[in-house]
CSV table of C-alpha atoms in Angstrom, one decimal:
chain,number,residue,atom,x,y,z
M,787,MET,CA,-28.8,82.3,-4.0
M,788,LYS,CA,-31.4,79.9,-2.5
M,789,LYS,CA,-34.1,82.0,-4.2
M,790,ILE,CA,-32.3,81.8,-7.6
M,791,LEU,CA,-31.9,78.0,-7.3
M,792,ALA,CA,-35.6,77.6,-6.3
M,793,ILE,CA,-36.7,79.6,-9.3
M,794,ALA,CA,-34.4,77.7,-11.6
M,795,ALA,CA,-35.6,74.4,-10.3
M,796,ALA,CA,-39.2,75.4,-10.7
M,797,GLY,CA,-38.5,76.5,-14.3
M,798,LEU,CA,-36.8,73.2,-15.1
M,799,LEU,CA,-39.8,71.2,-13.9
M,800,THR,CA,-42.2,73.4,-15.8
M,801,VAL,CA,-40.3,73.1,-19.0
M,802,GLY,CA,-39.9,69.4,-18.5
M,803,PHE,CA,-43.6,68.8,-18.2
M,804,VAL,CA,-44.5,71.0,-21.2
M,805,GLY,CA,-41.9,69.2,-23.3
M,806,CYS,CA,-43.2,65.8,-22.4
M,807,ASN,CA,-46.8,66.8,-23.1
M,808,SER,CA,-46.2,68.5,-26.4
M,809,LYS,CA,-43.3,66.8,-28.2
M,810,GLY,CA,-42.9,63.5,-26.5
M,811,ALA,CA,-39.9,62.0,-24.6
M,812,SER,CA,-37.2,62.7,-27.2
M,813,GLY,CA,-37.7,66.5,-27.2
M,814,SER,CA,-35.3,68.7,-29.3
M,815,ASN,CA,-31.5,68.7,-28.9
M,816,GLU,CA,-31.4,72.3,-30.0
M,817,ALA,CA,-34.0,73.3,-27.4
M,818,MET,CA,-32.2,71.4,-24.7
M,819,ASP,CA,-28.9,72.9,-25.7
M,820,SER,CA,-30.4,76.4,-25.4
M,821,LEU,CA,-31.9,75.5,-22.0
M,822,SER,CA,-28.6,74.1,-20.8
M,823,MET,CA,-26.8,77.3,-21.7
M,824,ALA,CA,-29.4,79.4,-20.1
M,825,PHE,CA,-29.2,77.4,-16.8
M,826,GLY,CA,-25.4,77.5,-17.0
M,827,ASP,CA,-25.5,81.3,-17.2
M,828,LEU,CA,-28.0,81.6,-14.4
M,829,TYR,CA,-26.4,79.2,-12.0
M,830,GLY,CA,-22.9,80.5,-12.8
M,831,ALA,CA,-23.9,84.1,-12.0
M,832,GLY,CA,-25.5,83.1,-8.7
M,833,MET,CA,-22.7,80.7,-7.7
M,834,GLY,CA,-20.0,83.2,-8.6
M,835,GLN,CA,-21.6,85.8,-6.3
M,836,GLN,CA,-21.9,83.2,-3.5
M,837,LEU,CA,-18.3,82.0,-3.8
M,838,ARG,CA,-16.9,85.5,-3.7
M,839,SER,CA,-19.1,86.5,-0.8
M,840,MET,CA,-17.7,83.6,1.2
M,841,ASP,CA,-14.1,84.7,1.0
M,842,SER,CA,-12.5,87.5,-0.9
M,843,THR,CA,-9.4,85.2,-1.5
M,844,VAL,CA,-11.4,82.3,-2.9
M,845,ASN,CA,-9.7,80.3,-5.6
M,846,ILE,CA,-12.3,80.0,-8.3
M,847,GLU,CA,-10.5,77.3,-10.3
M,848,GLN,CA,-10.3,75.1,-7.2
M,849,ALA,CA,-14.0,75.7,-6.5
M,850,LEU,CA,-14.9,74.8,-10.0
M,851,LYS,CA,-12.8,71.6,-9.8
M,852,GLY,CA,-14.8,70.4,-6.8
M,853,MET,CA,-18.1,71.5,-8.3
M,854,GLU,CA,-17.5,69.7,-11.6
M,855,LEU,CA,-16.3,66.5,-9.8
M,856,ILE,CA,-19.7,66.2,-8.2
M,857,ALA,CA,-21.8,67.5,-11.0
M,858,ASN,CA,-20.2,65.2,-13.6
M,859,ALA,CA,-20.5,62.1,-11.4
M,860,ASP,CA,-22.5,58.9,-12.1
M,861,THR,CA,-26.2,59.7,-11.7
M,862,SER,CA,-27.2,56.2,-10.6
M,863,LYS,CA,-29.1,56.0,-7.3
M,864,ASN,CA,-26.4,54.0,-5.5
M,865,PHE,CA,-23.6,56.3,-6.6
M,866,GLN,CA,-25.5,59.4,-5.7
M,867,ALA,CA,-26.2,58.0,-2.2
M,868,GLY,CA,-22.5,57.5,-1.8
M,869,LEU,CA,-21.8,61.1,-2.9
M,870,GLN,CA,-24.2,62.4,-0.3
M,871,MET,CA,-22.5,60.4,2.4
M,872,GLY,CA,-19.1,61.6,1.1
M,873,MET,CA,-20.2,65.2,1.5
M,874,GLN,CA,-21.2,64.5,5.1
M,875,ILE,CA,-17.8,63.1,5.7
M,876,ALA,CA,-16.2,66.2,4.1
M,877,GLN,CA,-18.2,68.4,6.4
M,878,LEU,CA,-17.0,66.3,9.3
M,879,TYR,CA,-13.4,66.8,8.2
M,880,MET,CA,-13.9,70.5,7.9
M,881,GLY,CA,-15.5,70.8,11.3
M,882,ILE,CA,-12.8,68.8,13.1
M,883,GLU,CA,-10.0,70.8,11.4
M,884,GLN,CA,-11.7,74.1,12.4
M,885,GLN,CA,-12.2,73.0,16.0
M,886,CYS,CA,-8.9,71.3,16.5
M,887,GLY,CA,-6.7,73.4,14.3
M,888,MET,CA,-5.3,70.4,12.6
M,889,PRO,CA,-6.7,67.9,10.0
M,890,ILE,CA,-8.1,64.4,10.8
M,891,ASN,CA,-6.1,61.4,9.7
M,892,LYS,CA,-8.2,60.6,6.5
M,893,SER,CA,-6.4,57.4,5.8
M,894,LEU,CA,-7.2,55.9,9.3
M,895,PHE,CA,-10.7,57.3,9.2
M,896,MET,CA,-11.4,55.6,5.8
M,897,GLN,CA,-9.8,52.4,6.8
M,898,HIS,CA,-12.1,52.0,9.8
M,899,LEU,CA,-15.1,53.4,8.0
M,900,ARG,CA,-14.7,50.7,5.2
M,901,GLU,CA,-14.3,47.9,7.8
M,902,ALA,CA,-17.4,49.1,9.7
M,903,ILE,CA,-19.5,49.4,6.5
M,904,MET,CA,-18.5,45.9,5.2
M,905,LYS,CA,-19.6,44.1,8.4
M,906,THR,CA,-22.7,42.1,7.6
M,907,THR,CA,-24.0,42.0,11.1
M,908,PRO,CA,-25.6,45.2,12.3
M,909,MET,CA,-24.1,46.8,15.4
M,910,GLU,CA,-26.1,46.5,18.5
M,911,GLN,CA,-27.5,49.7,20.0
M,912,ALA,CA,-25.5,49.3,23.2
M,913,ASP,CA,-22.3,48.9,21.2
M,914,MET,CA,-23.1,52.0,19.1
M,915,MET,CA,-23.7,54.0,22.3
M,916,ALA,CA,-20.4,52.7,23.7
M,917,LEU,CA,-18.6,54.0,20.6
M,918,GLN,CA,-20.3,57.4,20.9
M,919,SER,CA,-19.2,57.6,24.5
M,920,LYS,CA,-15.6,57.3,23.4
M,921,ILE,CA,-15.7,60.3,21.2
M,922,GLU,CA,-15.9,63.2,23.7
M,923,PRO,CA,-12.8,62.2,25.8
M,924,LEU,CA,-10.8,61.4,22.6
M,925,LEU,CA,-11.9,64.8,21.2
M,926,THR,CA,-10.9,66.5,24.4
M,927,LYS,CA,-7.4,64.8,24.2
M,928,ALA,CA,-7.0,65.9,20.6
M,929,LEU,CA,-8.0,69.4,21.4
M,930,ASP,CA,-5.5,69.6,24.3
M,931,GLN,CA,-2.8,68.6,21.9
M,932,SER,CA,-3.9,71.0,19.2
M,933,PRO,CA,-1.6,73.9,18.1
M,934,LYS,CA,-4.2,76.5,19.3
M,935,SER,CA,-4.6,74.9,22.7
M,936,ILE,CA,-0.8,74.6,23.3
M,937,ALA,CA,-0.3,78.2,22.2
M,938,ASN,CA,-3.0,79.4,24.5
M,939,LYS,CA,-1.6,77.5,27.5
M,940,LYS,CA,1.8,79.0,26.9
M,941,ALA,CA,0.3,82.5,26.6
M,942,CYS,CA,-1.5,82.0,29.9
M,943,GLU,CA,1.7,80.8,31.6
M,944,GLU,CA,3.6,83.9,30.3
M,945,TYR,CA,0.8,86.2,31.4
M,946,MET,CA,0.5,84.7,34.9
M,947,ALA,CA,4.3,84.9,35.3
M,948,LYS,CA,4.1,88.7,34.7
M,949,LEU,CA,1.3,89.0,37.2
M,950,LYS,CA,3.3,87.2,39.9
M,951,LYS,CA,5.7,90.2,39.9
M,952,ASP,CA,2.7,92.5,40.7
M,953,LYS,CA,2.2,92.4,44.5
M,954,ASP,CA,-1.4,93.5,44.2
M,955,TYR,CA,-2.4,90.2,42.6
M,956,ILE,CA,-3.5,87.2,44.7
M,957,PHE,CA,-3.3,83.6,43.4
M,958,THR,CA,-5.7,80.9,44.4
M,959,LYS,CA,-4.8,77.3,44.7
M,960,SER,CA,-6.7,76.6,41.5
M,961,GLY,CA,-4.5,79.0,39.6
M,962,ILE,CA,-6.8,82.1,39.3
M,963,ALA,CA,-5.1,85.5,39.7
M,964,TYR,CA,-7.1,88.5,41.0
M,965,LYS,CA,-6.6,92.0,42.2
M,966,VAL,CA,-9.1,93.6,44.6
M,967,LEU,CA,-10.3,97.0,43.3
M,968,ALA,CA,-13.0,97.5,45.9
M,969,GLU,CA,-13.6,95.4,49.1
M,970,GLY,CA,-17.4,95.5,49.4
M,971,GLU,CA,-19.4,94.8,52.6
M,972,GLY,CA,-21.4,92.0,54.1
M,973,LYS,CA,-21.1,88.2,53.7
M,974,ASN,CA,-19.3,86.4,50.9
M,975,PHE,CA,-21.6,84.8,48.2
M,976,SER,CA,-22.1,81.1,48.2
M,977,ASP,CA,-22.3,78.6,45.3
M,978,SER,CA,-26.1,78.4,45.6
M,979,ASP,CA,-26.6,82.1,45.1
M,980,ILE,CA,-27.9,84.0,42.1
M,981,VAL,CA,-25.7,87.1,42.0
M,982,LYS,CA,-26.2,90.3,40.0
M,983,VAL,CA,-22.9,91.6,38.5
M,984,ASN,CA,-21.5,94.2,36.2
M,985,TYR,CA,-18.6,92.9,34.2
M,986,VAL,CA,-16.4,93.2,31.2
M,987,GLY,CA,-14.8,90.1,29.6
M,988,ARG,CA,-11.5,90.4,27.7
M,989,HIS,CA,-9.0,88.3,25.8
M,990,LEU,CA,-5.4,88.4,26.9
M,991,ASN,CA,-4.8,90.9,24.1
M,992,ASP,CA,-7.3,93.2,25.9
M,993,SER,CA,-10.0,93.0,23.2
M,994,ILE,CA,-13.5,92.8,24.7
M,995,PHE,CA,-15.6,89.6,24.0
M,996,ASP,CA,-18.5,90.3,26.4
M,997,LYS,CA,-19.9,93.0,28.8
M,998,SER,CA,-22.9,93.8,30.8
M,999,ASN,CA,-23.3,97.3,29.4
M,1000,ASP,CA,-23.8,98.9,32.9
M,1001,GLN,CA,-26.9,96.8,33.4
M,1002,PRO,CA,-26.4,94.3,36.2
M,1003,VAL,CA,-26.8,90.7,35.0
M,1004,PRO,CA,-28.0,87.8,37.3
M,1005,PHE,CA,-25.9,84.6,37.2
M,1006,ASN,CA,-26.7,81.3,38.9
M,1007,LEU,CA,-23.3,80.3,40.3
M,1008,LYS,CA,-24.0,76.6,39.7
M,1009,GLN,CA,-24.4,77.3,36.0
M,1010,VAL,CA,-21.4,79.4,35.1
M,1011,ILE,CA,-17.8,78.6,34.1
M,1012,PRO,CA,-15.8,77.3,37.2
M,1013,GLY,CA,-13.4,80.2,37.5
M,1014,PHE,CA,-16.2,82.8,37.4
M,1015,ALA,CA,-18.1,80.9,40.2
M,1016,GLU,CA,-14.9,80.6,42.3
M,1017,ILE,CA,-14.1,84.3,42.1
M,1018,ILE,CA,-17.7,85.4,42.9
M,1019,GLN,CA,-17.6,83.3,46.1
M,1020,LEU,CA,-14.5,85.3,47.2
M,1021,MET,CA,-16.5,88.5,46.9
M,1022,LYS,CA,-19.1,90.5,48.8
M,1023,PRO,CA,-21.8,92.8,47.7
M,1024,GLY,CA,-20.1,95.9,46.3
M,1025,SER,CA,-16.8,94.2,45.7
M,1026,LYS,CA,-14.9,94.8,42.5
M,1027,VAL,CA,-12.0,92.7,41.1
M,1028,ASN,CA,-9.8,92.2,38.1
M,1029,VAL,CA,-9.4,88.5,37.6
M,1030,VAL,CA,-7.5,86.3,35.1
M,1031,ILE,CA,-9.1,82.8,34.7
M,1032,PRO,CA,-6.9,80.0,33.2
M,1033,GLY,CA,-8.4,78.1,30.2
M,1034,GLU,CA,-9.0,74.9,32.2
M,1035,LEU,CA,-11.3,76.9,34.5
M,1036,ALA,CA,-13.0,78.7,31.7
M,1037,TYR,CA,-14.1,76.8,28.6
M,1038,GLY,CA,-11.3,74.2,28.7
M,1039,SER,CA,-10.1,72.4,25.6
M,1040,GLN,CA,-13.5,72.6,23.9
M,1041,GLY,CA,-13.6,76.3,23.8
M,1042,THR,CA,-16.8,78.0,22.6
M,1043,ARG,CA,-17.9,80.5,20.0
M,1044,GLY,CA,-15.4,83.3,20.1
M,1045,ILE,CA,-13.3,81.5,22.8
M,1046,GLU,CA,-10.4,79.3,21.7
M,1047,PRO,CA,-9.4,76.0,23.3
M,1048,ASN,CA,-7.8,76.5,26.7
M,1049,GLU,CA,-7.9,80.3,26.3
M,1050,ALA,CA,-7.4,82.3,29.5
M,1051,LEU,CA,-9.9,85.0,30.1
M,1052,ILE,CA,-9.8,88.4,31.9
M,1053,PHE,CA,-12.7,89.8,33.7
M,1054,GLU,CA,-13.4,93.0,35.6
M,1055,ILE,CA,-16.3,92.1,37.9
M,1056,GLU,CA,-18.4,94.2,40.2
M,1057,THR,CA,-21.0,92.5,42.4
M,1058,VAL,CA,-24.2,94.4,43.0
M,1059,GLY,CA,-25.9,91.9,45.3
M,1060,LEU,CA,-28.2,88.9,45.4
M,1061,ASP,CA,-30.9,88.6,42.7
M,1062,ASP,CA,-34.4,88.4,44.3
M,1063,SER,CA,-36.4,88.9,41.2
M,1064,PRO,CA,-38.6,86.1,39.8
M,1065,LYS,CA,-37.0,86.4,36.3
M,1066,PRO,CA,-34.7,83.6,35.2
M,1067,SER,CA,-31.0,84.2,35.5
M,1068,ARG,CA,-28.5,84.0,32.7
M,1069,PRO,CA,-27.4,80.3,32.7
M,1070,THR,CA,-23.9,80.5,31.3
M,1071,MET,CA,-20.9,82.7,31.3
M,1072,PRO,CA,-19.4,84.4,29.3
M,1073,ARG,CA,-21.5,85.3,26.2
M,1074,PRO,CA,-19.1,86.0,23.4
M,1075,MET,CA,-20.1,88.9,21.3
M,1076,LYS,CA,-21.3,88.3,17.7
């Protein structure tokens, strides 16, 4: 689609320059009508493909409504600047809804946005930074109260309740549940170690989101999710465990790509030993599959 638009734009510029040089500024209405129809056909074909490739259930009429709203708007410089800012806000709305699982309060947002825009005195840099520092804790609170987060916490509680009936599972003070599959030998690992492990990461529905593919992976225990670091320190070289890590000890309310807010994670972990190679270790854990 980008290639189509680039070609079309280039064609428009070329035709525009030729028209101005040969026939003057007025041009021909008939020629412009023909050009308009040709561009409409070209853009329509490309955009139709793009819309349908985004989502098989896309509502073409709704998409056209939004497209025409922007395309038929005032072409003045000030209005167009406002349109561009509006599109940025729309992207913000979409991002927040996708992450939190619920929409932003548009009325409150626009009320505060208008008040901030209309202030004649520019905000000091320190005040701007103070505002920015408010966002993360407020986002965390909103994510904690999101439907996805609440559902994942409940799913974790129910899963852990079942494990408590299994005498093979041990529960740590932090809330991790694990079952020893192999004891291993030697000293327990410490939080300053870089440890090579084989592992498989699963969601509570048992679907796999990450694995080491039988190739030991080195992890710096200071740079992994808290629950993963905690369980490794309870292990020795050659140990193997099945562990369930609550969401707050995994990726918390923020989640990450492929991991929902406050989602509990299951790992089968086998420690191989300390990593003594000069190669850099993998910094984070887990790595959700694409």
